[in-house]
Every structure is written in structure tokens, then in C-alpha cells.
JSON list of C-alpha atoms in Angstrom, two decimals:
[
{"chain": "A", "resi": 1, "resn": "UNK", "atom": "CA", "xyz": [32.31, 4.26, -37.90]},
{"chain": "A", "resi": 2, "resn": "UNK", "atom": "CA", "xyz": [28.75, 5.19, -38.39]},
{"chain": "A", "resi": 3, "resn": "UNK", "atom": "CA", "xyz": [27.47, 2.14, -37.29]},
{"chain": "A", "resi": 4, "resn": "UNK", "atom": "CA", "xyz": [29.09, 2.64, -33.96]},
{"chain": "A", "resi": 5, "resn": "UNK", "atom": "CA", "xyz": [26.74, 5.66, -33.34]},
{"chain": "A", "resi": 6, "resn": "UNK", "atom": "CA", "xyz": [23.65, 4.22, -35.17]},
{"chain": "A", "resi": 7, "resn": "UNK", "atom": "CA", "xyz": [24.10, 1.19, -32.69]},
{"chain": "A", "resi": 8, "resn": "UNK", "atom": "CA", "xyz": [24.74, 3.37, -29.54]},
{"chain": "A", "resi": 9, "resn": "UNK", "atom": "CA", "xyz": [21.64, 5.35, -30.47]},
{"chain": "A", "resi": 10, "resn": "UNK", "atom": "CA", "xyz": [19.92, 1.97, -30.61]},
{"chain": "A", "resi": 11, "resn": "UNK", "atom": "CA", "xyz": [20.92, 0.73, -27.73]},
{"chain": "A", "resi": 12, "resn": "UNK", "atom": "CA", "xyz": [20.49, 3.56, -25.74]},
{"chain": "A", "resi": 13, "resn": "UNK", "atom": "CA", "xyz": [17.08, 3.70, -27.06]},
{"chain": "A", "resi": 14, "resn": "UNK", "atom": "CA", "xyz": [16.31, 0.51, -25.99]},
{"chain": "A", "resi": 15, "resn": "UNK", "atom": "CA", "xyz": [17.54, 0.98, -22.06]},
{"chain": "A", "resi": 16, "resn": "UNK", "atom": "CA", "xyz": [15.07, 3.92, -21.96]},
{"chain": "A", "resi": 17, "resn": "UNK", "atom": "CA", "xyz": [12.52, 1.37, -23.50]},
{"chain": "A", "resi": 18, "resn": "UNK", "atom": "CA", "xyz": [13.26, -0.76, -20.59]},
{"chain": "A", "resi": 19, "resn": "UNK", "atom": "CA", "xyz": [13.53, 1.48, -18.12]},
{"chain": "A", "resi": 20, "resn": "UNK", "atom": "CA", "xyz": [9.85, 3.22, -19.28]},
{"chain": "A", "resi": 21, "resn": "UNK", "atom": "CA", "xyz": [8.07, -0.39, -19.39]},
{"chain": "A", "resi": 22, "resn": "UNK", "atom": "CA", "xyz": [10.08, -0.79, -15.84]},
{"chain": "A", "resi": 23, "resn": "UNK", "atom": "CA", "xyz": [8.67, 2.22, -14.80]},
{"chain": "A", "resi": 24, "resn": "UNK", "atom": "CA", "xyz": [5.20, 1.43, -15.65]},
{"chain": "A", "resi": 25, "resn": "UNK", "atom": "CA", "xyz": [5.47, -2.12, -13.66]},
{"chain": "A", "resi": 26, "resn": "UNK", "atom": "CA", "xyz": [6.33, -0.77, -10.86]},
{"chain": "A", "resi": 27, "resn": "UNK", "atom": "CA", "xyz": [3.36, 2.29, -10.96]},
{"chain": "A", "resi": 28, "resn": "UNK", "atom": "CA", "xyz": [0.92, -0.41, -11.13]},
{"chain": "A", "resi": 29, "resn": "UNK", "atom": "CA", "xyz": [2.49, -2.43, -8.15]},
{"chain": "A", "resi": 30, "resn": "UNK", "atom": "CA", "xyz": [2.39, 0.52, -6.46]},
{"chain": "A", "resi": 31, "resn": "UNK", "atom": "CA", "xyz": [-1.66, 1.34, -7.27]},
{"chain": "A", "resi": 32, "resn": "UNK", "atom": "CA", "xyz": [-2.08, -2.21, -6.29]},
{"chain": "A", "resi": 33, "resn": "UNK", "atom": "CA", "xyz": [-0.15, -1.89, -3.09]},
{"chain": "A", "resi": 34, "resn": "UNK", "atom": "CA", "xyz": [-1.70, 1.28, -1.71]},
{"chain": "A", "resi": 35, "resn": "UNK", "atom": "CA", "xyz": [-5.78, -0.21, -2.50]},
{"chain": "A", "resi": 36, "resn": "UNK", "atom": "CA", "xyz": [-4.15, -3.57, -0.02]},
{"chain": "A", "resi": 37, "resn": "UNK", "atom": "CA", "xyz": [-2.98, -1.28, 2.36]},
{"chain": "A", "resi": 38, "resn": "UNK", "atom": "CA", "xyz": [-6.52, 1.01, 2.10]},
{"chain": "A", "resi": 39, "resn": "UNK", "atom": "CA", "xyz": [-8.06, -2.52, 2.49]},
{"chain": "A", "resi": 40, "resn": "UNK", "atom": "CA", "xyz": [-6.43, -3.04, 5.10]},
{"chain": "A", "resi": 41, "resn": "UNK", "atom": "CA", "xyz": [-6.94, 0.07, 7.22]},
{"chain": "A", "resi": 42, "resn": "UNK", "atom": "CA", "xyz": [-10.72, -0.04, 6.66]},
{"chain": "A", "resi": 43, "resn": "UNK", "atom": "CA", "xyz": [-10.52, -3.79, 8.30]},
{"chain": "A", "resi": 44, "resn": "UNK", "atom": "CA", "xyz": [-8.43, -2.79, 11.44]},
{"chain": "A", "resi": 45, "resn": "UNK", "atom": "CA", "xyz": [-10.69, -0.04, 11.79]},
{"chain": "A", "resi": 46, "resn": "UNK", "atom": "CA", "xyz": [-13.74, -1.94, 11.67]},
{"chain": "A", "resi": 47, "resn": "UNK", "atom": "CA", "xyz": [-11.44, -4.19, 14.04]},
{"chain": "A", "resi": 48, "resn": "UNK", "atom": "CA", "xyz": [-11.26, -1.71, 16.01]},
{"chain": "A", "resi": 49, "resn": "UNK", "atom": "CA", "xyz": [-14.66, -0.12, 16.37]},
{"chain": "A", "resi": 50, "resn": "UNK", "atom": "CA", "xyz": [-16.07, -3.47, 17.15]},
{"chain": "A", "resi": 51, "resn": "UNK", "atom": "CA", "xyz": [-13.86, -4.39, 19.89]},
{"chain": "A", "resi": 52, "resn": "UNK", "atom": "CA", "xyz": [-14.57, -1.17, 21.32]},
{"chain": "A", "resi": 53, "resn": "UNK", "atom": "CA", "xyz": [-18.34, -1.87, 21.26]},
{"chain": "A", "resi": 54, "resn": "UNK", "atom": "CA", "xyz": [-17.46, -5.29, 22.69]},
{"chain": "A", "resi": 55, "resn": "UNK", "atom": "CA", "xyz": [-15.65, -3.80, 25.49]},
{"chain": "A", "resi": 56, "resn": "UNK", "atom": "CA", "xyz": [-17.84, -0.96, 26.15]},
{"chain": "A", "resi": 57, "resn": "UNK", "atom": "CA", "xyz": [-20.25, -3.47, 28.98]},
{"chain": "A", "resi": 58, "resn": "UNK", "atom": "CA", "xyz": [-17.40, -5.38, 30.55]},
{"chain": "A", "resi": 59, "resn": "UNK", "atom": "CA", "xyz": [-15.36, -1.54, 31.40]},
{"chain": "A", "resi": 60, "resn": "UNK", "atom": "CA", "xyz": [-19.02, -0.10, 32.50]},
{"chain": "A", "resi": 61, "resn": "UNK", "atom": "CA", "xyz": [-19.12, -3.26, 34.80]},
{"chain": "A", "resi": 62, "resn": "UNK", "atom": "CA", "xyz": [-15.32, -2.81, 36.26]},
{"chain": "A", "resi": 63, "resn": "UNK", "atom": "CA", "xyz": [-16.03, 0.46, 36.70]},
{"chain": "A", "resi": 64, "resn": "UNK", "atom": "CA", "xyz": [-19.13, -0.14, 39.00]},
{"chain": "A", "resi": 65, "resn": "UNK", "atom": "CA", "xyz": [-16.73, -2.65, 40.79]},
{"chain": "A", "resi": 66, "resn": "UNK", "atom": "CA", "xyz": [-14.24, -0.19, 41.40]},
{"chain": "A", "resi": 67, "resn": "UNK", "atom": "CA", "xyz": [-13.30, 0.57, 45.01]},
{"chain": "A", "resi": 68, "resn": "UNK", "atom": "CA", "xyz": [-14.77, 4.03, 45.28]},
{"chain": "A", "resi": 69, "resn": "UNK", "atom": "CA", "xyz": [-17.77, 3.91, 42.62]},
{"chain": "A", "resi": 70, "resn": "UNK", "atom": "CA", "xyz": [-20.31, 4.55, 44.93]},
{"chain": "A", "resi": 71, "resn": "UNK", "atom": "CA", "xyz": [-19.68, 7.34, 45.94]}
]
């Protein structure tokens, strides 16, 4: 009978193994996930900025057009 516990000791040890080396996978997936997503953020805001510059003349020049602007 005391090889019943010594191997439910073992095996238990070895699921928490797993689980830690699991664990550590997924912490680095996640790291890896959240610098993308930061990546990504700075580019749409770039994106952004620069399509707001581009815009910038062509809503000055409906806005001059706009019934109204001369007054």
C-alpha cells in the first residue's frame, strides 16, 4: 500500500509541474500579446494623426464653400 501514496504524491507532483510550466507559457503569450497590441495602437494612432493632417485643407476648403461662410 505505500506505493499507492508514494505514486499519488508523484503524480500529483507532476500535474502541478505541468500546470506551473503551463502557466509560464501562457505569461509569455500574454507579454507577447499585449507589446502586438501596444504596436498596434501606436500605428492606428499615427494612422490617425496623419489622416487628420491630410484632411485638415480639404475641411478648411468645404468649409469656405459652405452656403453661409461669408458671412
Amino acid at each position: 500500500m505505500p506505493w499507492m501514496t508514494t505514486a499519488a504524491v508523484g503524480l500529483a507532483t507532476a500535474g502541478l509541474l505541468v500546470l506551473g510550466l503551463l502557466a509560464v507559457r501562457l505569461w509569455r503569450d500574454v507579454r507577447h500579446l499585449a507589446r502586438e497590441v501596444d504596436a498596434a495602437s501606436r500605428a492606428v494612432a499615427r494612422a490617425a494623426a496623419t489622416l487628420e493632417e491630410a484632411a485638415a485643407p480639404l475641411a478648411d476648403a468645404l468649409a469656405a464653400t459652405a452656403p453661409g461662410a461669408g458671412r
